[in-house]
mmCIF file of N, CA and C and ligand atoms in Angstrom:
data_model
loop_
_atom_site.group_PDB
_atom_site.id
_atom_site.type_symbol
_atom_site.label_atom_id
_atom_site.label_comp_id
_atom_site.label_asym_id
_atom_site.label_seq_id
_atom_site.Cartn_x
_atom_site.Cartn_y
_atom_site.Cartn_z
ATOM 1 N N MET G 237 97.324 196.301 132.954
ATOM 2 C CA MET G 237 97.170 197.617 132.305
ATOM 3 C C MET G 237 97.349 198.725 133.332
ATOM 4 N N SER G 238 98.215 199.671 133.054
ATOM 5 C CA SER G 238 98.604 200.648 134.075
ATOM 6 C C SER G 238 97.480 201.585 134.479
ATOM 7 N N ASP G 239 96.538 201.872 133.575
ATOM 8 C CA ASP G 239 95.474 202.812 133.928
ATOM 9 C C ASP G 239 94.170 202.115 134.313
ATOM 10 N N CYS G 240 94.248 200.822 134.567
ATOM 11 C CA CYS G 240 93.034 200.066 134.907
ATOM 12 C C CYS G 240 92.837 200.059 136.422
ATOM 13 N N LEU G 241 91.645 200.473 136.855
ATOM 14 C CA LEU G 241 91.336 200.559 138.288
ATOM 15 C C LEU G 241 91.561 199.231 139.013
ATOM 16 N N PHE G 242 91.072 198.135 138.427
ATOM 17 C CA PHE G 242 91.192 196.853 139.132
ATOM 18 C C PHE G 242 92.625 196.314 139.062
ATOM 19 N N CYS G 243 93.375 196.619 138.005
ATOM 20 C CA CYS G 243 94.804 196.267 138.009
ATOM 21 C C CYS G 243 95.510 197.016 139.144
ATOM 22 N N LYS G 244 95.088 198.256 139.401
ATOM 23 C CA LYS G 244 95.674 199.026 140.506
ATOM 24 C C LYS G 244 95.308 198.409 141.848
ATOM 25 N N ILE G 245 94.099 197.891 141.975
ATOM 26 C CA ILE G 245 93.712 197.196 143.218
ATOM 27 C C ILE G 245 94.548 195.930 143.383
ATOM 28 N N VAL G 246 94.757 195.187 142.287
ATOM 29 C CA VAL G 246 95.600 193.977 142.351
ATOM 30 C C VAL G 246 97.003 194.339 142.845
ATOM 31 N N LYS G 247 97.546 195.456 142.342
ATOM 32 C CA LYS G 247 98.925 195.861 142.716
ATOM 33 C C LYS G 247 98.995 196.515 144.090
ATOM 34 N N GLY G 248 97.840 196.776 144.687
ATOM 35 C CA GLY G 248 97.825 197.420 146.002
ATOM 36 C C GLY G 248 97.964 198.931 145.930
ATOM 37 N N GLU G 249 97.898 199.471 144.723
ATOM 38 C CA GLU G 249 98.009 200.932 144.563
ATOM 39 C C GLU G 249 96.730 201.630 145.014
ATOM 40 N N ILE G 250 95.626 200.899 144.961
ATOM 41 C CA ILE G 250 94.348 201.384 145.510
ATOM 42 C C ILE G 250 93.934 200.355 146.563
ATOM 43 N N PRO G 251 93.604 200.817 147.777
ATOM 44 C CA PRO G 251 93.253 199.847 148.830
ATOM 45 C C PRO G 251 91.905 199.175 148.574
ATOM 46 N N SER G 252 91.772 197.971 149.093
ATOM 47 C CA SER G 252 90.483 197.271 148.997
ATOM 48 C C SER G 252 90.327 196.394 150.229
ATOM 49 N N LYS G 253 89.082 196.062 150.518
ATOM 50 C CA LYS G 253 88.800 195.161 151.646
ATOM 51 C C LYS G 253 88.752 193.743 151.077
ATOM 52 N N LYS G 254 89.895 193.053 151.190
ATOM 53 C CA LYS G 254 90.024 191.737 150.559
ATOM 54 C C LYS G 254 89.255 190.677 151.340
ATOM 55 N N VAL G 255 88.658 189.769 150.599
ATOM 56 C CA VAL G 255 87.994 188.626 151.236
ATOM 57 C C VAL G 255 88.725 187.338 150.881
ATOM 58 N N TYR G 256 89.498 187.335 149.796
ATOM 59 C CA TYR G 256 90.259 186.148 149.391
ATOM 60 C C TYR G 256 91.318 186.581 148.382
ATOM 61 N N GLU G 257 92.465 185.903 148.418
ATOM 62 C CA GLU G 257 93.505 186.175 147.419
ATOM 63 C C GLU G 257 94.342 184.924 147.210
ATOM 64 N N ASP G 258 94.683 184.634 145.969
ATOM 65 C CA ASP G 258 95.695 183.625 145.680
ATOM 66 C C ASP G 258 96.531 184.134 144.503
ATOM 67 N N ASP G 259 97.353 183.246 143.919
ATOM 68 C CA ASP G 259 98.248 183.732 142.867
ATOM 69 C C ASP G 259 97.506 184.139 141.598
ATOM 70 N N GLN G 260 96.294 183.645 141.416
ATOM 71 C CA GLN G 260 95.561 183.924 140.168
ATOM 72 C C GLN G 260 94.458 184.945 140.293
ATOM 73 N N CYS G 261 93.848 185.042 141.466
ATOM 74 C CA CYS G 261 92.713 185.959 141.548
ATOM 75 C C CYS G 261 92.566 186.589 142.926
ATOM 76 N N LEU G 262 91.713 187.595 142.945
ATOM 77 C CA LEU G 262 91.492 188.406 144.144
ATOM 78 C C LEU G 262 89.989 188.601 144.299
ATOM 79 N N ALA G 263 89.519 188.517 145.543
ATOM 80 C CA ALA G 263 88.119 188.829 145.842
ATOM 81 C C ALA G 263 88.109 189.935 146.885
ATOM 82 N N PHE G 264 87.285 190.945 146.650
ATOM 83 C CA PHE G 264 87.215 192.077 147.574
ATOM 84 C C PHE G 264 85.807 192.645 147.567
ATOM 85 N N TYR G 265 85.451 193.299 148.682
ATOM 86 C CA TYR G 265 84.100 193.836 148.807
ATOM 87 C C TYR G 265 83.903 195.041 147.898
ATOM 88 N N ASP G 266 82.703 195.100 147.297
ATOM 89 C CA ASP G 266 82.369 196.223 146.422
ATOM 90 C C ASP G 266 82.262 197.511 147.243
ATOM 91 N N ILE G 267 82.766 198.601 146.714
ATOM 92 C CA ILE G 267 82.765 199.886 147.421
ATOM 93 C C ILE G 267 81.339 200.457 147.533
ATOM 94 N N ASP G 268 80.445 199.988 146.689
ATOM 95 C CA ASP G 268 79.063 200.496 146.666
ATOM 96 C C ASP G 268 78.106 199.298 146.664
ATOM 97 N N PRO G 269 78.018 198.619 147.817
ATOM 98 C CA PRO G 269 77.304 197.333 147.846
ATOM 99 C C PRO G 269 75.828 197.453 147.483
ATOM 100 N N GLN G 270 75.385 196.496 146.680
ATOM 101 C CA GLN G 270 73.984 196.456 146.236
ATOM 102 C C GLN G 270 73.198 195.364 146.953
ATOM 103 N N ALA G 271 73.809 194.748 147.942
ATOM 104 C CA ALA G 271 73.170 193.710 148.748
ATOM 105 C C ALA G 271 73.974 193.619 150.052
ATOM 106 N N PRO G 272 73.384 193.010 151.096
ATOM 107 C CA PRO G 272 74.136 192.893 152.363
ATOM 108 C C PRO G 272 75.503 192.234 152.190
ATOM 109 N N VAL G 273 75.596 191.260 151.288
ATOM 110 C CA VAL G 273 76.901 190.699 150.898
ATOM 111 C C VAL G 273 77.107 191.034 149.424
ATOM 112 N N HIS G 274 78.180 191.731 149.108
ATOM 113 C CA HIS G 274 78.480 192.059 147.704
ATOM 114 C C HIS G 274 79.990 192.166 147.556
ATOM 115 N N PHE G 275 80.559 191.114 146.975
ATOM 116 C CA PHE G 275 81.999 191.182 146.689
ATOM 117 C C PHE G 275 82.246 190.869 145.223
ATOM 118 N N LEU G 276 83.442 191.210 144.779
ATOM 119 C CA LEU G 276 83.845 191.020 143.389
ATOM 120 C C LEU G 276 84.985 190.017 143.337
ATOM 121 N N VAL G 277 84.961 189.142 142.355
ATOM 122 C CA VAL G 277 86.078 188.222 142.127
ATOM 123 C C VAL G 277 86.685 188.579 140.780
ATOM 124 N N ILE G 278 87.988 188.829 140.776
ATOM 125 C CA ILE G 278 88.662 189.258 139.536
ATOM 126 C C ILE G 278 89.927 188.424 139.306
ATOM 127 N N PRO G 279 90.254 188.196 138.031
ATOM 128 C CA PRO G 279 91.568 187.607 137.741
ATOM 129 C C PRO G 279 92.643 188.666 137.993
ATOM 130 N N LYS G 280 93.822 188.229 138.412
ATOM 131 C CA LYS G 280 94.914 189.201 138.623
ATOM 132 C C LYS G 280 95.456 189.716 137.289
ATOM 133 N N THR G 281 95.353 188.906 136.250
ATOM 134 C CA THR G 281 95.777 189.374 134.936
ATOM 135 C C THR G 281 94.637 190.173 134.308
ATOM 136 N N HIS G 282 94.997 191.129 133.475
ATOM 137 C CA HIS G 282 93.970 191.975 132.863
ATOM 138 C C HIS G 282 93.266 191.245 131.729
ATOM 139 N N ILE G 283 91.968 191.005 131.923
ATOM 140 C CA ILE G 283 91.074 190.504 130.868
ATOM 141 C C ILE G 283 89.938 191.518 130.834
ATOM 142 N N ALA G 284 89.578 192.020 129.654
ATOM 143 C CA ALA G 284 88.666 193.161 129.599
ATOM 144 C C ALA G 284 87.255 192.840 130.086
ATOM 145 N N SER G 285 86.754 191.656 129.745
ATOM 146 C CA SER G 285 85.380 191.308 130.119
ATOM 147 C C SER G 285 85.148 189.852 129.761
ATOM 148 N N CYS G 286 83.942 189.366 130.025
ATOM 149 C CA CYS G 286 83.572 188.003 129.607
ATOM 150 C C CYS G 286 83.738 187.829 128.107
ATOM 151 N N GLY G 287 83.584 188.934 127.369
ATOM 152 C CA GLY G 287 83.697 188.871 125.922
ATOM 153 C C GLY G 287 85.118 188.644 125.444
ATOM 154 N N ALA G 288 86.085 188.703 126.347
ATOM 155 C CA ALA G 288 87.492 188.512 125.966
ATOM 156 C C ALA G 288 88.030 187.168 126.479
ATOM 157 N N ILE G 289 87.129 186.291 126.931
ATOM 158 C CA ILE G 289 87.572 184.967 127.385
ATOM 159 C C ILE G 289 87.813 184.074 126.168
ATOM 160 N N THR G 290 88.967 183.440 126.149
ATOM 161 C CA THR G 290 89.369 182.559 125.040
ATOM 162 C C THR G 290 89.887 181.238 125.612
ATOM 163 N N ALA G 291 90.227 180.321 124.719
ATOM 164 C CA ALA G 291 90.799 179.044 125.161
ATOM 165 C C ALA G 291 92.085 179.270 125.958
ATOM 166 N N ASP G 292 92.780 180.374 125.672
ATOM 167 C CA ASP G 292 94.053 180.647 126.353
ATOM 168 C C ASP G 292 93.880 181.162 127.781
ATOM 169 N N ASN G 293 92.753 181.800 128.087
ATOM 170 C CA ASN G 293 92.621 182.387 129.436
ATOM 171 C C ASN G 293 91.386 181.877 130.203
ATOM 172 N N SER G 294 90.683 180.905 129.628
ATOM 173 C CA SER G 294 89.438 180.475 130.279
ATOM 174 C C SER G 294 89.679 179.742 131.593
ATOM 175 N N ALA G 295 90.877 179.190 131.785
ATOM 176 C CA ALA G 295 91.143 178.473 133.034
ATOM 177 C C ALA G 295 91.046 179.422 134.228
ATOM 178 N N ILE G 296 91.459 180.656 134.030
ATOM 179 C CA ILE G 296 91.411 181.609 135.142
ATOM 180 C C ILE G 296 89.963 182.009 135.442
ATOM 181 N N ALA G 297 89.133 182.048 134.398
ATOM 182 C CA ALA G 297 87.712 182.329 134.635
ATOM 183 C C ALA G 297 87.093 181.176 135.428
ATOM 184 N N ALA G 298 87.459 179.955 135.056
ATOM 185 C CA ALA G 298 86.965 178.794 135.807
ATOM 186 C C ALA G 298 87.440 178.860 137.250
ATOM 187 N N HIS G 299 88.680 179.281 137.435
ATOM 188 C CA HIS G 299 89.217 179.389 138.792
ATOM 189 C C HIS G 299 88.429 180.412 139.611
ATOM 190 N N CYS G 300 88.021 181.500 138.954
ATOM 191 C CA CYS G 300 87.206 182.503 139.670
ATOM 192 C C CYS G 300 85.944 181.853 140.235
ATOM 193 N N PHE G 301 85.366 180.916 139.491
ATOM 194 C CA PHE G 301 84.149 180.255 139.979
ATOM 195 C C PHE G 301 84.458 179.309 141.136
ATOM 196 N N GLU G 302 85.627 178.684 141.124
ATOM 197 C CA GLU G 302 86.031 177.884 142.294
ATOM 198 C C GLU G 302 86.116 178.781 143.516
ATOM 199 N N VAL G 303 86.670 179.969 143.315
ATOM 200 C CA VAL G 303 86.824 180.921 144.423
ATOM 201 C C VAL G 303 85.450 181.382 144.919
ATOM 202 N N ILE G 304 84.528 181.606 143.996
ATOM 203 C CA ILE G 304 83.169 182.015 144.391
ATOM 204 C C ILE G 304 82.558 180.939 145.293
ATOM 205 N N ALA G 305 82.690 179.683 144.899
ATOM 206 C CA ALA G 305 82.117 178.591 145.711
ATOM 207 C C ALA G 305 82.802 178.510 147.070
ATOM 208 N N LYS G 306 84.105 178.690 147.087
ATOM 209 C CA LYS G 306 84.873 178.600 148.341
ATOM 210 C C LYS G 306 84.519 179.754 149.284
ATOM 211 N N VAL G 307 84.514 180.961 148.763
ATOM 212 C CA VAL G 307 84.302 182.143 149.619
ATOM 213 C C VAL G 307 82.862 182.185 150.136
ATOM 214 N N THR G 308 81.902 181.867 149.284
ATOM 215 C CA THR G 308 80.513 181.869 149.774
ATOM 216 C C THR G 308 80.358 180.844 150.892
ATOM 217 N N LYS G 309 80.963 179.679 150.739
ATOM 218 C CA LYS G 309 80.912 178.665 151.815
ATOM 219 C C LYS G 309 81.512 179.225 153.094
ATOM 220 N N GLU G 310 82.680 179.847 152.960
ATOM 221 C CA GLU G 310 83.359 180.405 154.141
ATOM 222 C C GLU G 310 82.509 181.476 154.821
ATOM 223 N N LEU G 311 81.762 182.232 154.029
ATOM 224 C CA LEU G 311 80.917 183.287 154.600
ATOM 225 C C LEU G 311 79.580 182.744 155.083
ATOM 226 N N GLY G 312 79.325 181.444 154.859
ATOM 227 C CA GLY G 312 78.062 180.844 155.279
ATOM 228 C C GLY G 312 76.901 181.228 154.378
ATOM 229 N N VAL G 313 77.208 181.607 153.146
ATOM 230 C CA VAL G 313 76.197 182.037 152.192
ATOM 231 C C VAL G 313 75.838 180.851 151.290
ATOM 232 N N THR G 314 74.542 180.478 151.268
ATOM 233 C CA THR G 314 74.126 179.360 150.401
ATOM 234 C C THR G 314 73.387 179.845 149.162
ATOM 235 N N ASP G 315 72.694 180.979 149.280
ATOM 236 C CA ASP G 315 71.903 181.496 148.162
ATOM 237 C C ASP G 315 72.527 182.805 147.701
ATOM 238 N N PHE G 316 72.904 182.851 146.459
ATOM 239 C CA PHE G 316 73.587 184.059 145.981
ATOM 240 C C PHE G 316 73.433 184.178 144.477
ATOM 241 N N ARG G 317 73.732 185.357 143.968
ATOM 242 C CA ARG G 317 73.685 185.606 142.528
ATOM 243 C C ARG G 317 75.066 186.039 142.044
ATOM 244 N N VAL G 318 75.477 185.496 140.899
ATOM 245 C CA VAL G 318 76.733 185.887 140.253
ATOM 246 C C VAL G 318 76.378 186.654 138.983
ATOM 247 N N VAL G 319 76.962 187.846 138.847
ATOM 248 C CA VAL G 319 76.676 188.708 137.697
ATOM 249 C C VAL G 319 77.989 189.184 137.099
ATOM 250 N N SER G 320 78.076 189.157 135.779
ATOM 251 C CA SER G 320 79.204 189.801 135.114
ATOM 252 C C SER G 320 78.657 190.656 133.983
ATOM 253 N N ASN G 321 78.748 191.956 134.143
ATOM 254 C CA ASN G 321 78.295 192.878 133.114
ATOM 255 C C ASN G 321 79.372 192.978 132.037
ATOM 256 N N CYS G 322 78.965 192.852 130.792
ATOM 257 C CA CYS G 322 79.918 192.870 129.681
ATOM 258 C C CYS G 322 79.517 193.970 128.713
ATOM 259 N N GLY G 323 80.266 195.067 128.741
ATOM 260 C CA GLY G 323 79.962 196.190 127.852
ATOM 261 C C GLY G 323 79.108 197.235 128.544
ATOM 262 N N GLU G 324 79.230 198.469 128.041
ATOM 263 C CA GLU G 324 78.551 199.611 128.685
ATOM 264 C C GLU G 324 77.046 199.443 128.742
ATOM 265 N N GLN G 325 76.446 198.937 127.669
ATOM 266 C CA GLN G 325 74.982 198.825 127.669
ATOM 267 C C GLN G 325 74.512 197.836 128.732
ATOM 268 N N ALA G 326 75.345 196.866 129.029
ATOM 269 C CA ALA G 326 75.001 195.878 130.064
ATOM 270 C C ALA G 326 75.361 196.366 131.465
ATOM 271 N N GLY G 327 75.966 197.563 131.559
ATOM 272 C CA GLY G 327 76.257 198.134 132.873
ATOM 273 C C GLY G 327 77.688 197.979 133.337
ATOM 274 N N GLN G 328 78.588 197.563 132.437
ATOM 275 C CA GLN G 328 79.990 197.428 132.852
ATOM 276 C C GLN G 328 80.627 198.808 132.950
ATOM 277 N N SER G 329 81.129 199.135 134.145
ATOM 278 C CA SER G 329 81.773 200.440 134.336
ATOM 279 C C SER G 329 83.289 200.308 134.510
ATOM 280 N N VAL G 330 83.763 199.116 134.848
ATOM 281 C CA VAL G 330 85.211 198.893 134.986
ATOM 282 C C VAL G 330 85.614 197.814 133.982
ATOM 283 N N PRO G 331 86.440 198.170 132.993
ATOM 284 C CA PRO G 331 86.759 197.221 131.920
ATOM 285 C C PRO G 331 87.866 196.226 132.278
ATOM 286 N N HIS G 332 87.676 195.529 133.388
ATOM 287 C CA HIS G 332 88.551 194.428 133.822
ATOM 288 C C HIS G 332 87.584 193.355 134.316
ATOM 289 N N LEU G 333 87.665 192.162 133.750
ATOM 290 C CA LEU G 333 86.713 191.088 134.068
ATOM 291 C C LEU G 333 86.476 190.965 135.573
ATOM 292 N N HIS G 334 85.220 190.967 135.963
ATOM 293 C CA HIS G 334 84.883 190.759 137.382
ATOM 294 C C HIS G 334 83.530 190.101 137.492
ATOM 295 N N PHE G 335 83.412 189.284 138.522
ATOM 296 C CA PHE G 335 82.161 188.617 138.834
ATOM 297 C C PHE G 335 81.632 189.204 140.127
ATOM 298 N N HIS G 336 80.457 189.826 140.052
ATOM 299 C CA HIS G 336 79.790 190.300 141.263
ATOM 300 C C HIS G 336 79.176 189.084 141.955
ATOM 301 N N VAL G 337 79.315 189.004 143.262
ATOM 302 C CA VAL G 337 78.617 187.987 144.044
ATOM 303 C C VAL G 337 77.744 188.725 145.049
ATOM 304 N N LEU G 338 76.433 188.533 144.915
ATOM 305 C CA LEU G 338 75.451 189.278 145.716
ATOM 306 C C LEU G 338 74.622 188.296 146.526
ATOM 307 N N ALA G 339 74.387 188.629 147.791
ATOM 308 C CA ALA G 339 73.621 187.730 148.654
ATOM 309 C C ALA G 339 73.055 188.509 149.830
ATOM 310 N N GLY G 340 72.130 187.849 150.547
ATOM 311 C CA GLY G 340 71.625 188.430 151.791
ATOM 312 C C GLY G 340 70.314 189.171 151.641
ATOM 313 N N ARG G 341 69.734 189.118 150.455
ATOM 314 C CA ARG G 341 68.399 189.702 150.262
ATOM 315 C C ARG G 341 67.710 188.957 149.117
ATOM 316 N N ASP G 342 66.374 189.159 149.021
ATOM 317 C CA ASP G 342 65.654 188.575 147.897
ATOM 318 C C ASP G 342 66.116 189.237 146.598
ATOM 319 N N MET G 343 66.225 188.442 145.541
ATOM 320 C CA MET G 343 66.631 188.947 144.232
ATOM 321 C C MET G 343 65.420 188.897 143.292
ATOM 322 N N THR G 344 65.349 189.849 142.402
ATOM 323 C CA THR G 344 64.252 189.829 141.434
ATOM 324 C C THR G 344 64.752 189.298 140.094
ATOM 325 N N TRP G 345 63.835 188.830 139.289
ATOM 326 C CA TRP G 345 64.146 188.352 137.945
ATOM 327 C C TRP G 345 63.030 188.771 137.009
ATOM 328 N N PRO G 346 63.271 189.323 135.830
ATOM 329 C CA PRO G 346 64.596 189.565 135.268
ATOM 330 C C PRO G 346 65.286 190.743 135.936
ATOM 331 N N PRO G 347 66.626 190.788 135.852
ATOM 332 C CA PRO G 347 67.366 191.926 136.397
ATOM 333 C C PRO G 347 67.071 193.164 135.567
ATOM 334 N N GLY G 348 67.228 194.311 136.159
ATOM 335 C CA GLY G 348 66.905 195.565 135.465
ATOM 336 C C GLY G 348 67.924 195.939 134.414
HETATM 337 P P1 LIG H 234 80.530 197.057 136.865
HETATM 338 O O1 LIG H 234 79.731 198.339 136.932
HETATM 339 O O2 LIG H 234 81.696 197.200 135.912
HETATM 340 O O3 LIG H 234 79.709 195.819 136.608
HETATM 341 O O4 LIG H 234 81.104 196.825 138.314
HETATM 342 C C1 LIG H 234 82.146 197.595 138.837
HETATM 343 C C2 LIG H 234 81.985 197.603 140.325
HETATM 344 O O5 LIG H 234 83.174 198.081 140.882
HETATM 345 C C3 LIG H 234 80.848 198.497 140.826
HETATM 346 O O6 LIG H 234 79.901 197.715 141.544
HETATM 347 C C4 LIG H 234 81.563 199.517 141.711
HETATM 348 O O7 LIG H 234 80.829 199.840 142.874
HETATM 349 C C5 LIG H 234 82.857 198.810 142.041
HETATM 350 N N1 LIG H 234 83.976 199.711 142.273
HETATM 351 C C6 LIG H 234 84.321 200.807 141.526
HETATM 352 N N2 LIG H 234 85.426 201.386 142.035
HETATM 353 C C7 LIG H 234 85.786 200.643 143.126
HETATM 354 C C8 LIG H 234 86.858 200.752 144.077
HETATM 355 O O8 LIG H 234 87.717 201.638 144.015
HETATM 356 N N3 LIG H 234 86.895 199.822 145.064
HETATM 357 C C9 LIG H 234 85.958 198.811 145.154
HETATM 358 N N4 LIG H 234 86.083 197.960 146.180
HETATM 359 N N5 LIG H 234 84.950 198.683 144.273
HETATM 360 C C10 LIG H 234 84.863 199.584 143.274
HETATM 361 ZN ZN1 LIG H 235 92.901 195.565 134.616
#
């Protein structure tokens, strides 16, 4: 999608601090980190949110989780939280599927 912020990051039109990239997905550090380690994993294709995952595109969501396991290992992170906000009320501000990976501090439950 041409006006999507994360599609622009995928295309390199907006710079990002990449932590991992392959043909299907990209991981980059969040511009406003909420933990000592905070990166986002996104599919390169535009999927609006977790609510738009279907049998046709779920393989890429699964791949994002492979990437989360790989990158956290590479960073030496064993304890972490994965969050995907779906919809404005849940706190989604960028309508392109992304998984937040947060680590390096104690986490509270339930989340706010
Ligand atoms: P959401 O609020 O949709 O769950 O998460 C969107 C995330 O994208 C936020 O944590 C926000 O800080 C991050 N973000 C917004 N704009 C940019 C940007 O231009 N670059 C990077 N690296 N992160 C961004
Ligand atoms: Zn997009």
